[in-house]
PDB file of C-alpha atoms and ligand atoms in Angstrom:
ATOM      1  CA  MET A   1      -6.273 -62.129 -13.873  1.00 82.00           C
ATOM      2  CA  SER A   2      -4.419 -58.925 -12.154  1.00 94.00           C
ATOM      3  CA  ILE A   3      -5.524 -56.325  -9.905  1.00 98.00           C
ATOM      4  CA  LYS A   4      -4.577 -52.880 -11.756  1.00 98.00           C
ATOM      5  CA  PHE A   5      -4.391 -49.498 -10.448  1.00 98.00           C
ATOM      6  CA  SER A   6      -3.947 -46.287 -13.347  1.00 98.00           C
ATOM      7  CA  LYS A   7      -2.867 -43.172 -11.929  1.00 98.00           C
ATOM      8  CA  VAL A   8      -5.620 -43.352  -8.734  1.00 98.00           C
ATOM      9  CA  ASN A   9      -4.850 -40.062  -6.623  1.00 98.00           C
ATOM     10  CA  TYR A  10      -7.314 -39.638  -3.526  1.00 98.00           C
ATOM     11  CA  ILE A  11      -7.623 -36.207  -2.099  1.00 98.00           C
ATOM     12  CA  TYR A  12      -9.714 -36.278   1.349  1.00 98.00           C
ATOM     13  CA  ALA A  13     -12.252 -33.505   2.324  1.00 96.00           C
ATOM     14  CA  LEU A  14     -11.802 -32.188  -1.262  1.00 94.00           C
ATOM     15  CA  GLY A  15     -12.661 -28.472  -1.648  1.00 92.00           C
ATOM     16  CA  SER A  16     -12.491 -27.437   1.965  1.00 94.00           C
ATOM     17  CA  PRO A  17      -9.779 -25.948   4.319  1.00 94.00           C
ATOM     18  CA  LEU A  18      -8.683 -29.615   5.896  1.00 94.00           C
ATOM     19  CA  GLU A  19      -7.834 -30.934   2.073  1.00 96.00           C
ATOM     20  CA  LYS A  20      -5.583 -33.570   2.195  1.00 96.00           C
ATOM     21  CA  ARG A  21      -3.706 -35.727  -0.078  1.00 96.00           C
ATOM     22  CA  GLY A  22      -3.991 -39.892  -0.010  1.00 98.00           C
ATOM     23  CA  LEU A  23      -2.621 -41.140  -2.428  1.00 98.00           C
ATOM     24  CA  ASN A  24      -0.824 -39.417  -5.170  1.00 98.00           C
ATOM     25  CA  ASP A  25      -0.758 -40.622  -8.977  1.00 98.00           C
ATOM     26  CA  VAL A  26      -0.797 -44.345  -7.698  1.00 98.00           C
ATOM     27  CA  SER A  27      -0.412 -47.293 -10.581  1.00 98.00           C
ATOM     28  CA  PHE A  28       0.702 -50.666 -10.302  1.00 98.00           C
ATOM     29  CA  GLU A  29      -0.360 -54.387 -11.245  1.00 98.00           C
ATOM     30  CA  LEU A  30      -0.816 -57.143  -9.083  1.00 98.00           C
ATOM     31  CA  THR A  31      -1.031 -60.826  -9.850  1.00 97.00           C
ATOM     32  CA  GLU A  32      -3.840 -62.571  -8.323  1.00 97.00           C
ATOM     33  CA  GLY A  33      -2.580 -65.435  -6.388  1.00 98.00           C
ATOM     34  CA  ASN A  34       0.187 -63.908  -4.978  1.00 98.00           C
ATOM     35  CA  PHE A  35       0.861 -62.519  -0.967  1.00 98.00           C
ATOM     36  CA  ILE A  36       1.481 -59.016  -1.074  1.00 98.00           C
ATOM     37  CA  ALA A  37       2.875 -56.660   1.585  1.00 98.00           C
ATOM     38  CA  ILE A  38       2.573 -52.955   1.878  1.00 98.00           C
ATOM     39  CA  ILE A  39       4.803 -51.140   3.924  1.00 98.00           C
ATOM     40  CA  GLY A  40       5.529 -47.791   4.461  1.00 98.00           C
ATOM     41  CA  HIS A  41       5.545 -45.311   7.413  1.00 97.00           C
ATOM     42  CA  THR A  42       2.842 -43.959   9.355  1.00 97.00           C
ATOM     43  CA  GLY A  43       0.850 -41.777   7.506  1.00 97.00           C
ATOM     44  CA  SER A  44       2.186 -42.627   4.281  1.00 98.00           C
ATOM     45  CA  GLY A  45      -1.025 -43.666   2.832  1.00 98.00           C
ATOM     46  CA  LYS A  46      -1.169 -47.574   3.407  1.00 98.00           C
ATOM     47  CA  SER A  47      -4.803 -47.471   5.315  1.00 98.00           C
ATOM     48  CA  THR A  48      -5.843 -45.372   2.007  1.00 98.00           C
ATOM     49  CA  LEU A  49      -4.819 -47.770  -0.604  1.00 98.00           C
ATOM     50  CA  MET A  50      -6.115 -50.576   1.165  1.00 98.00           C
ATOM     51  CA  GLN A  51      -9.820 -49.209   1.432  1.00 97.00           C
ATOM     52  CA  HIS A  52      -9.833 -48.903  -2.375  1.00 98.00           C
ATOM     53  CA  PHE A  53      -9.086 -52.704  -3.020  1.00 98.00           C
ATOM     54  CA  ASN A  54     -13.050 -52.843  -2.242  1.00 95.00           C
ATOM     55  CA  ALA A  55     -14.118 -49.321  -2.648  1.00 96.00           C
ATOM     56  CA  LEU A  56     -14.892 -48.515   0.446  1.00 95.00           C
ATOM     57  CA  LEU A  57     -12.965 -45.450  -0.945  1.00 97.00           C
ATOM     58  CA  LYS A  58     -13.245 -44.689  -4.581  1.00 97.00           C
ATOM     59  CA  PRO A  59     -10.241 -42.718  -6.140  1.00 98.00           C
ATOM     60  CA  THR A  60     -11.003 -38.838  -6.653  1.00 98.00           C
ATOM     61  CA  SER A  61      -9.406 -39.675 -10.163  1.00 98.00           C
ATOM     62  CA  GLY A  62      -7.596 -42.602 -11.708  1.00 98.00           C
ATOM     63  CA  LYS A  63      -9.251 -46.258 -12.044  1.00 98.00           C
ATOM     64  CA  ILE A  64      -8.935 -48.886 -10.377  1.00 98.00           C
ATOM     65  CA  SER A  65      -9.316 -52.817 -11.997  1.00 98.00           C
ATOM     66  CA  ILE A  66     -10.182 -55.748  -9.325  1.00 97.00           C
ATOM     67  CA  ALA A  67     -12.027 -58.835  -9.572  1.00 93.00           C
ATOM     68  CA  GLY A  68     -13.233 -58.491 -12.843  1.00 92.00           C
ATOM     69  CA  TYR A  69     -14.857 -55.358 -12.045  1.00 94.00           C
ATOM     70  CA  ASN A  70     -13.690 -51.446 -12.894  1.00 96.00           C
ATOM     71  CA  ILE A  71     -14.211 -48.532  -9.776  1.00 97.00           C
ATOM     72  CA  ASP A  72     -13.574 -45.094 -10.786  1.00 97.00           C
ATOM     73  CA  ASN A  73     -15.677 -42.001  -9.090  1.00 95.00           C
ATOM     74  CA  GLN A  74     -18.394 -42.751 -11.016  1.00 95.00           C
ATOM     75  CA  THR A  75     -18.865 -45.846  -9.867  1.00 94.00           C
ATOM     76  CA  SER A  76     -22.441 -46.406  -8.275  1.00 91.00           C
ATOM     77  CA  ASN A  77     -22.621 -48.031  -4.317  1.00 89.00           C
ATOM     78  CA  LYS A  78     -25.158 -50.461  -6.022  1.00 86.00           C
ATOM     79  CA  HIS A  79     -22.809 -52.602  -7.317  1.00 82.00           C
ATOM     80  CA  LEU A  80     -20.560 -52.621  -4.906  1.00 91.00           C
ATOM     81  CA  LYS A  81     -21.897 -55.541  -2.612  1.00 90.00           C
ATOM     82  CA  LYS A  82     -20.781 -58.211  -4.869  1.00 91.00           C
ATOM     83  CA  LEU A  83     -17.340 -56.834  -5.263  1.00 94.00           C
ATOM     84  CA  ARG A  84     -17.128 -56.962  -1.372  1.00 94.00           C
ATOM     85  CA  LYS A  85     -18.026 -60.517  -1.401  1.00 94.00           C
ATOM     86  CA  HIS A  86     -15.199 -61.184  -3.384  1.00 96.00           C
ATOM     87  CA  VAL A  87     -12.879 -58.705  -1.948  1.00 97.00           C
ATOM     88  CA  SER A  88     -12.509 -57.882   1.686  1.00 96.00           C
ATOM     89  CA  LEU A  89     -11.141 -55.700   4.056  1.00 96.00           C
ATOM     90  CA  VAL A  90     -10.028 -56.315   7.381  1.00 95.00           C
ATOM     91  CA  PHE A  91      -9.077 -53.208   9.324  1.00 92.00           C
ATOM     92  CA  GLN A  92      -7.010 -52.112  11.804  1.00 90.00           C
ATOM     93  CA  PHE A  93      -8.358 -53.636  15.142  1.00 90.00           C
ATOM     94  CA  PRO A  94     -10.980 -54.805  13.831  1.00 92.00           C
ATOM     95  CA  GLU A  95     -12.571 -56.022  17.305  1.00 91.00           C
ATOM     96  CA  ALA A  96     -13.949 -52.725  17.622  1.00 90.00           C
ATOM     97  CA  GLN A  97     -16.421 -53.670  14.637  1.00 89.00           C
ATOM     98  CA  LEU A  98     -17.978 -56.826  16.420  1.00 93.00           C
ATOM     99  CA  PHE A  99     -21.639 -56.574  17.589  1.00 90.00           C
ATOM    100  CA  GLU A 100     -23.626 -59.552  17.901  1.00 93.00           C
ATOM    101  CA  ASN A 101     -24.674 -61.022  20.979  1.00 94.00           C
ATOM    102  CA  THR A 102     -22.558 -64.683  20.485  1.00 97.00           C
ATOM    103  CA  VAL A 103     -19.531 -65.234  19.000  1.00 97.00           C
ATOM    104  CA  ILE A 104     -21.044 -67.727  16.535  1.00 97.00           C
ATOM    105  CA  ASP A 105     -23.800 -65.404  15.398  1.00 97.00           C
ATOM    106  CA  ASP A 106     -20.824 -62.605  14.716  1.00 96.00           C
ATOM    107  CA  ILE A 107     -18.674 -65.343  12.637  1.00 97.00           C
ATOM    108  CA  SER A 108     -21.763 -66.235  10.623  1.00 97.00           C
ATOM    109  CA  PHE A 109     -23.423 -62.590   9.672  1.00 96.00           C
ATOM    110  CA  GLY A 110     -20.801 -62.151   6.832  1.00 95.00           C
ATOM    111  CA  PRO A 111     -21.780 -65.914   5.165  1.00 96.00           C
ATOM    112  CA  LYS A 112     -25.633 -64.920   5.568  1.00 96.00           C
ATOM    113  CA  ASN A 113     -25.435 -61.355   4.157  1.00 94.00           C
ATOM    114  CA  PHE A 114     -23.569 -62.948   1.245  1.00 94.00           C
ATOM    115  CA  GLY A 115     -26.017 -65.322   0.656  1.00 94.00           C
ATOM    116  CA  TYR A 116     -25.473 -68.247   2.391  1.00 96.00           C
ATOM    117  CA  SER A 117     -28.291 -70.589   3.905  1.00 97.00           C
ATOM    118  CA  GLU A 118     -28.679 -70.441   7.890  1.00 97.00           C
ATOM    119  CA  GLU A 119     -26.882 -73.770   7.871  1.00 97.00           C
ATOM    120  CA  GLU A 120     -24.061 -73.108   5.318  1.00 97.00           C
ATOM    121  CA  ALA A 121     -23.450 -70.098   7.280  1.00 97.00           C
ATOM    122  CA  ILE A 122     -23.361 -71.824  11.168  1.00 97.00           C
ATOM    123  CA  ASN A 123     -20.945 -74.832   9.293  1.00 97.00           C
ATOM    124  CA  LEU A 124     -18.262 -71.684   7.932  1.00 97.00           C
ATOM    125  CA  ALA A 125     -19.041 -70.182  11.140  1.00 97.00           C
ATOM    126  CA  LYS A 126     -18.099 -73.097  12.952  1.00 97.00           C
ATOM    127  CA  LYS A 127     -14.883 -74.312  10.603  1.00 97.00           C
ATOM    128  CA  TRP A 128     -13.231 -70.495  10.685  1.00 97.00           C
ATOM    129  CA  LEU A 129     -13.783 -70.315  14.642  1.00 97.00           C
ATOM    130  CA  LYS A 130     -11.367 -73.490  14.496  1.00 96.00           C
ATOM    131  CA  LYS A 131      -9.051 -71.939  11.878  1.00 96.00           C
ATOM    132  CA  VAL A 132      -8.369 -69.147  13.635  1.00 95.00           C
ATOM    133  CA  GLY A 133      -7.571 -71.175  16.854  1.00 94.00           C
ATOM    134  CA  LEU A 134     -10.504 -70.567  19.009  1.00 95.00           C
ATOM    135  CA  PRO A 135     -11.788 -73.374  20.900  1.00 95.00           C
ATOM    136  CA  GLU A 136     -15.468 -74.586  19.880  1.00 93.00           C
ATOM    137  CA  ASP A 137     -17.241 -73.601  23.442  1.00 94.00           C
ATOM    138  CA  ILE A 138     -16.709 -70.292  22.887  1.00 96.00           C
ATOM    139  CA  SER A 139     -19.257 -69.945  20.015  1.00 96.00           C
ATOM    140  CA  GLN A 140     -22.291 -69.345  22.341  1.00 97.00           C
ATOM    141  CA  LYS A 141     -20.180 -66.815  24.927  1.00 97.00           C
ATOM    142  CA  SER A 142     -20.693 -63.035  23.815  1.00 96.00           C
ATOM    143  CA  PRO A 143     -17.876 -61.984  22.125  1.00 95.00           C
ATOM    144  CA  PHE A 144     -17.478 -59.135  24.639  1.00 93.00           C
ATOM    145  CA  ASP A 145     -16.514 -61.325  27.469  1.00 95.00           C
ATOM    146  CA  LEU A 146     -13.367 -62.244  25.122  1.00 95.00           C
ATOM    147  CA  SER A 147      -9.697 -61.364  25.926  1.00 93.00           C
ATOM    148  CA  GLY A 148      -8.809 -58.591  23.023  1.00 92.00           C
ATOM    149  CA  GLY A 149      -6.475 -61.426  20.984  1.00 92.00           C
ATOM    150  CA  GLN A 150     -10.006 -63.787  20.836  1.00 94.00           C
ATOM    151  CA  MET A 151     -11.896 -61.090  20.134  1.00 95.00           C
ATOM    152  CA  ARG A 152      -9.361 -60.302  16.847  1.00 95.00           C
ATOM    153  CA  ARG A 153      -9.730 -63.688  16.041  1.00 95.00           C
ATOM    154  CA  VAL A 154     -13.711 -63.304  16.323  1.00 96.00           C
ATOM    155  CA  ALA A 155     -13.212 -60.420  13.924  1.00 95.00           C
ATOM    156  CA  ILE A 156     -10.705 -61.951  10.985  1.00 96.00           C
ATOM    157  CA  ALA A 157     -13.076 -65.232  11.362  1.00 96.00           C
ATOM    158  CA  GLY A 158     -16.021 -62.995  10.550  1.00 96.00           C
ATOM    159  CA  VAL A 159     -14.293 -62.079   7.130  1.00 96.00           C
ATOM    160  CA  MET A 160     -12.700 -65.388   6.631  1.00 97.00           C
ATOM    161  CA  ALA A 161     -15.707 -67.348   6.726  1.00 97.00           C
ATOM    162  CA  TYR A 162     -17.143 -66.179   3.518  1.00 95.00           C
ATOM    163  CA  GLU A 163     -13.736 -67.085   1.785  1.00 96.00           C
ATOM    164  CA  PRO A 164     -13.136 -63.902  -0.327  1.00 97.00           C
ATOM    165  CA  ASP A 165     -10.905 -63.994  -3.123  1.00 98.00           C
ATOM    166  CA  ILE A 166      -8.546 -61.553  -2.172  1.00 98.00           C
ATOM    167  CA  LEU A 167      -8.744 -60.742   1.551  1.00 98.00           C
ATOM    168  CA  CYS A 168      -6.877 -57.208   2.694  1.00 98.00           C
ATOM    169  CA  LEU A 169      -5.728 -57.430   6.093  1.00 98.00           C
ATOM    170  CA  ASP A 170      -4.611 -54.013   7.682  1.00 97.00           C
ATOM    171  CA  GLU A 171      -1.828 -54.333  10.512  1.00 96.00           C
ATOM    172  CA  PRO A 172      -3.823 -57.556  11.330  1.00 95.00           C
ATOM    173  CA  ALA A 173      -1.326 -58.739  14.016  1.00 91.00           C
ATOM    174  CA  ALA A 174      -0.192 -55.377  15.737  1.00 90.00           C
ATOM    175  CA  GLY A 175      -0.523 -55.676  19.167  1.00 87.00           C
ATOM    176  CA  LEU A 176      -0.906 -59.485  19.514  1.00 90.00           C
ATOM    177  CA  ASP A 177       1.350 -61.575  21.273  1.00 90.00           C
ATOM    178  CA  PRO A 178       4.095 -63.344  19.401  1.00 92.00           C
ATOM    179  CA  GLN A 179       2.909 -66.477  19.354  1.00 92.00           C
ATOM    180  CA  ALA A 180      -0.967 -65.667  18.415  1.00 92.00           C
ATOM    181  CA  LYS A 181       1.086 -63.144  15.638  1.00 94.00           C
ATOM    182  CA  GLU A 182       2.585 -66.259  14.069  1.00 95.00           C
ATOM    183  CA  GLN A 183      -0.004 -68.090  14.055  1.00 94.00           C
ATOM    184  CA  MET A 184      -2.396 -65.429  12.354  1.00 95.00           C
ATOM    185  CA  MET A 185       0.435 -65.392   9.396  1.00 97.00           C
ATOM    186  CA  LYS A 186       0.532 -69.073   9.035  1.00 97.00           C
ATOM    187  CA  LEU A 187      -3.269 -68.698   8.550  1.00 97.00           C
ATOM    188  CA  PHE A 188      -2.855 -66.071   5.870  1.00 98.00           C
ATOM    189  CA  LYS A 189      -0.258 -67.551   4.140  1.00 98.00           C
ATOM    190  CA  GLU A 190      -2.144 -70.808   4.214  1.00 98.00           C
ATOM    191  CA  TYR A 191      -4.927 -69.040   2.572  1.00 98.00           C
ATOM    192  CA  GLN A 192      -3.043 -67.528   0.426  1.00 98.00           C
ATOM    193  CA  GLN A 193      -1.478 -70.967  -0.979  1.00 98.00           C
ATOM    194  CA  GLU A 194      -5.000 -72.806  -1.314  1.00 97.00           C
ATOM    195  CA  GLY A 195      -5.572 -70.380  -4.079  1.00 97.00           C
ATOM    196  CA  HIS A 196      -6.725 -66.735  -2.808  1.00 98.00           C
ATOM    197  CA  THR A 197      -5.172 -63.633  -2.953  1.00 98.00           C
ATOM    198  CA  VAL A 198      -3.574 -61.960   0.140  1.00 98.00           C
ATOM    199  CA  ILE A 199      -3.030 -58.251   0.645  1.00 98.00           C
ATOM    200  CA  LEU A 200      -1.299 -57.436   3.681  1.00 98.00           C
ATOM    201  CA  VAL A 201      -0.092 -54.106   5.554  1.00 98.00           C
ATOM    202  CA  THR A 202       2.530 -54.490   8.055  1.00 97.00           C
ATOM    203  CA  HIS A 203       5.490 -52.705   9.519  1.00 96.00           C
ATOM    204  CA  ASN A 204       7.351 -56.489  10.361  1.00 96.00           C
ATOM    205  CA  MET A 205      10.001 -56.437   7.911  1.00 98.00           C
ATOM    206  CA  ASP A 206      10.598 -60.252   9.266  1.00 97.00           C
ATOM    207  CA  ASP A 207       6.918 -60.956   7.579  1.00 97.00           C
ATOM    208  CA  VAL A 208       7.476 -59.607   4.585  1.00 98.00           C
ATOM    209  CA  ALA A 209      10.607 -61.803   4.214  1.00 98.00           C
ATOM    210  CA  GLU A 210       8.939 -64.765   5.394  1.00 97.00           C
ATOM    211  CA  TYR A 211       5.770 -64.232   3.765  1.00 98.00           C
ATOM    212  CA  ALA A 212       5.379 -62.266   0.608  1.00 98.00           C
ATOM    213  CA  ASP A 213       5.742 -62.583  -3.048  1.00 98.00           C
ATOM    214  CA  ASP A 214       5.550 -59.328  -3.983  1.00 98.00           C
ATOM    215  CA  VAL A 215       6.107 -55.835  -1.934  1.00 98.00           C
ATOM    216  CA  LEU A 216       4.598 -52.152  -2.449  1.00 98.00           C
ATOM    217  CA  VAL A 217       6.325 -49.523  -0.548  1.00 98.00           C
ATOM    218  CA  MET A 218       4.539 -46.196   0.311  1.00 98.00           C
ATOM    219  CA  GLU A 219       5.751 -42.978   0.995  1.00 98.00           C
ATOM    220  CA  ASN A 220       4.024 -39.609   1.582  1.00 98.00           C
ATOM    221  CA  GLY A 221       0.932 -40.937  -0.721  1.00 98.00           C
ATOM    222  CA  ASN A 222       3.467 -42.315  -3.614  1.00 98.00           C
ATOM    223  CA  LEU A 223       4.163 -45.972  -4.303  1.00 98.00           C
ATOM    224  CA  ILE A 224       7.851 -45.672  -4.107  1.00 98.00           C
ATOM    225  CA  LYS A 225       9.000 -49.212  -4.976  1.00 98.00           C
ATOM    226  CA  HIS A 226       7.041 -52.376  -5.842  1.00 98.00           C
ATOM    227  CA  ALA A 227       9.611 -55.321  -6.456  1.00 98.00           C
ATOM    228  CA  SER A 228      10.296 -58.722  -4.794  1.00 98.00           C
ATOM    229  CA  PRO A 229      11.330 -58.769  -0.790  1.00 98.00           C
ATOM    230  CA  ASP A 230      14.706 -59.892  -2.656  1.00 97.00           C
ATOM    231  CA  LYS A 231      14.547 -56.572  -4.753  1.00 97.00           C
ATOM    232  CA  VAL A 232      13.231 -54.535  -2.156  1.00 98.00           C
ATOM    233  CA  PHE A 233      15.610 -55.386   0.230  1.00 97.00           C
ATOM    234  CA  GLU A 234      18.740 -55.216  -1.813  1.00 95.00           C
ATOM    235  CA  ASP A 235      20.299 -51.691  -1.762  1.00 96.00           C
ATOM    236  CA  ASN A 236      21.105 -50.530   1.551  1.00 96.00           C
ATOM    237  CA  ASP A 237      21.891 -46.670   0.229  1.00 97.00           C
ATOM    238  CA  TRP A 238      17.914 -46.938  -1.002  1.00 98.00           C
ATOM    239  CA  LEU A 239      16.547 -48.438   2.253  1.00 98.00           C
ATOM    240  CA  GLN A 240      18.566 -45.945   4.044  1.00 97.00           C
ATOM    241  CA  LYS A 241      17.439 -42.929   2.650  1.00 98.00           C
ATOM    242  CA  HIS A 242      13.530 -43.614   3.014  1.00 98.00           C
ATOM    243  CA  GLN A 243      14.240 -45.330   6.006  1.00 97.00           C
ATOM    244  CA  VAL A 244      13.270 -48.997   5.395  1.00 98.00           C
ATOM    245  CA  LEU A 245      13.918 -51.089   7.944  1.00 97.00           C
ATOM    246  CA  LYS A 246      15.538 -54.485   7.166  1.00 97.00           C
ATOM    247  CA  PRO A 247      14.550 -58.127   8.133  1.00 98.00           C
ATOM    248  CA  THR A 248      16.551 -58.982  11.202  1.00 97.00           C
ATOM    249  CA  ALA A 249      18.593 -61.676   8.945  1.00 97.00           C
ATOM    250  CA  ALA A 250      19.337 -59.183   6.698  1.00 97.00           C
ATOM    251  CA  THR A 251      20.874 -56.843   9.070  1.00 96.00           C
ATOM    252  CA  PHE A 252      22.981 -59.806  10.742  1.00 96.00           C
ATOM    253  CA  ALA A 253      24.303 -60.304   7.086  1.00 95.00           C
ATOM    254  CA  ASP A 254      25.448 -57.015   6.875  1.00 93.00           C
ATOM    255  CA  LYS A 255      27.423 -57.428   9.661  1.00 94.00           C
ATOM    256  CA  LEU A 256      29.028 -60.371   8.953  1.00 92.00           C
ATOM    257  CA  SER A 257      31.807 -58.487   7.011  1.00 87.00           C
ATOM    258  CA  ASN A 258      34.002 -61.914   6.267  1.00 89.00           C
ATOM    259  CA  PHE A 259      31.482 -63.729   4.940  1.00 92.00           C
ATOM    260  CA  THR A 260      30.273 -64.008   1.499  1.00 92.00           C
ATOM    261  CA  PHE A 261      26.704 -64.321   0.017  1.00 93.00           C
ATOM    262  CA  ASP A 262      25.366 -64.911  -3.291  1.00 90.00           C
ATOM    263  CA  LYS A 263      22.473 -62.992  -2.279  1.00 92.00           C
ATOM    264  CA  LYS A 264      21.721 -60.939   0.770  1.00 94.00           C
ATOM    265  CA  PRO A 265      19.442 -63.738   3.352  1.00 96.00           C
ATOM    266  CA  LEU A 266      16.082 -62.409   4.113  1.00 97.00           C
ATOM    267  CA  THR A 267      15.219 -65.232   6.276  1.00 97.00           C
ATOM    268  CA  LEU A 268      16.431 -66.786   9.550  1.00 95.00           C
ATOM    269  CA  ASP A 269      16.563 -70.380   7.497  1.00 95.00           C
ATOM    270  CA  LYS A 270      18.521 -68.740   4.694  1.00 96.00           C
ATOM    271  CA  LEU A 271      21.315 -67.142   6.858  1.00 96.00           C
ATOM    272  CA  VAL A 272      22.027 -70.164   8.841  1.00 96.00           C
ATOM    273  CA  THR A 273      22.032 -72.171   5.386  1.00 95.00           C
ATOM    274  CA  ASP A 274      24.668 -69.019   4.182  1.00 95.00           C
ATOM    275  CA  ILE A 275      26.914 -69.553   7.375  1.00 95.00           C
ATOM    276  CA  SER A 276      27.322 -72.778   7.204  1.00 95.00           C
ATOM    277  CA  LYS A 277      28.737 -72.812   3.198  1.00 93.00           C
ATOM    278  CA  ASN A 278      30.681 -70.031   4.354  1.00 93.00           C
ATOM    279  CA  LEU A 279      31.550 -71.951   7.563  1.00 93.00           C
ATOM    280  CA  LYS A 280      32.437 -74.930   5.288  1.00 89.00           C
ATOM    281  CA  ARG A 281      34.823 -73.295   2.353  1.00 81.00           C
TER     282      ARG A 281
HETATM  283  N1  ADP B 301     -10.087 -39.486   7.075  1.00 92.75           N
HETATM  284  C1  ADP B 301      -9.323 -38.471   6.912  1.00 92.75           C
HETATM  285  N2  ADP B 301      -9.017 -37.130   6.692  1.00 92.75           N
HETATM  286  C2  ADP B 301      -8.063 -36.636   6.379  1.00 92.75           C
HETATM  287  N3  ADP B 301      -7.031 -36.818   6.203  1.00 92.75           N
HETATM  288  C3  ADP B 301      -7.006 -38.242   6.107  1.00 92.75           C
HETATM  289  C4  ADP B 301      -7.755 -38.931   6.564  1.00 92.75           C
HETATM  290  N4  ADP B 301      -7.281 -40.248   6.898  1.00 92.75           N
HETATM  291  C5  ADP B 301      -6.115 -40.286   6.707  1.00 92.75           C
HETATM  292  N5  ADP B 301      -5.722 -38.725   6.091  1.00 92.75           N
HETATM  293  C6  ADP B 301      -4.298 -38.717   6.006  1.00 92.75           C
HETATM  294  O1  ADP B 301      -3.753 -39.404   4.874  1.00 92.75           O
HETATM  295  C7  ADP B 301      -2.677 -39.827   5.072  1.00 92.75           C
HETATM  296  C8  ADP B 301      -2.318 -41.163   4.791  1.00 92.75           C
HETATM  297  O2  ADP B 301      -3.123 -41.520   5.662  1.00 92.75           O
HETATM  298  P1  ADP B 301      -3.240 -43.327   5.820  1.00 92.75           P
HETATM  299  O3  ADP B 301      -3.455 -43.951   4.964  1.00 92.75           O
HETATM  300  O4  ADP B 301      -4.017 -43.590   7.233  1.00 92.75           O
HETATM  301  O5  ADP B 301      -1.857 -43.644   6.394  1.00 92.75           O
HETATM  302  P2  ADP B 301      -1.276 -44.991   6.981  1.00 92.75           P
HETATM  303  O6  ADP B 301      -2.232 -46.053   7.042  1.00 92.75           O
HETATM  304  O7  ADP B 301       0.001 -45.245   5.993  1.00 92.75           O
HETATM  305  O8  ADP B 301      -0.657 -45.118   8.450  1.00 92.75           O
HETATM  306  C9  ADP B 301      -2.238 -38.750   6.514  1.00 92.75           C
HETATM  307  O9  ADP B 301      -1.504 -38.161   5.950  1.00 92.75           O
HETATM  308  C10 ADP B 301      -3.577 -39.018   6.964  1.00 92.75           C
HETATM  309  O10 ADP B 301      -3.402 -38.292   8.316  1.00 92.75           O
HETATM  310 MG1   MG B 302      -2.865 -47.493   8.480  1.00 92.75          MG
END
């Protein structure tokens, strides 16, 4: 199955003096089961796009087909709960939405809400508490007594605990320390490799290179490129024109003018292999 956007437009505050275009005729087709990265400057429409995947926003015009559901301007809110079990969105700073008295109640809220029994929900919550790297003994604590990083993990566990087919993450690692960030990224990659779709908004081009199969580049509400990481980072002139940064490895490789690369290396591992090949020549 695929996720398809056909000429999706979104206008904030339509018809008011504050009218603002969020998405402009966005069309693409994504393969389910992939790891998809969405990149672009602040204000380019990434969060607006993300909120369309689970119909938190509905297109002002155009159509979306996702997980067997069709969404357009006329879609009624009645049918959306089922969709949201399959397609979940983790907002930027999701810790702001914690609300239960204990960590375990907060994480099991989602599974319960989507029809799991009390016992199943608690078991899922325990499983995901561990998966996001939190110790079991915090399960009875108030989420508000935790550190910011721990709160973030609780919030992410709360969405992963009902194991949505399509997991959408809006800058989930923003503000985390580098080690926590890497753990999170590995968790998302593992989740995708177990047979789910992951859609991630990020500013980190190293993560795009390392984890993504497919990339959407947004600019001013327009989709300006949809391609593999290799293709997105191929053309230096295009990157410069649109002020898209390169992965660290690619920047490094471009400075090694005496070296030849069959294909621009995007990850540190690939860079090291290519450099040693050059040195052996
Ligand atoms: N609630 C809103 N009301 C009006 N305009 C908005 C709202 N949210 C976002 N926008 C505008 O829509 C555009 C896209 O924003 P957004 O999707 O948040 O971008 P990004 O996530 O890439 O930073 C920006 O110009 C932003 O100012
Ligand atoms: Mg955003």
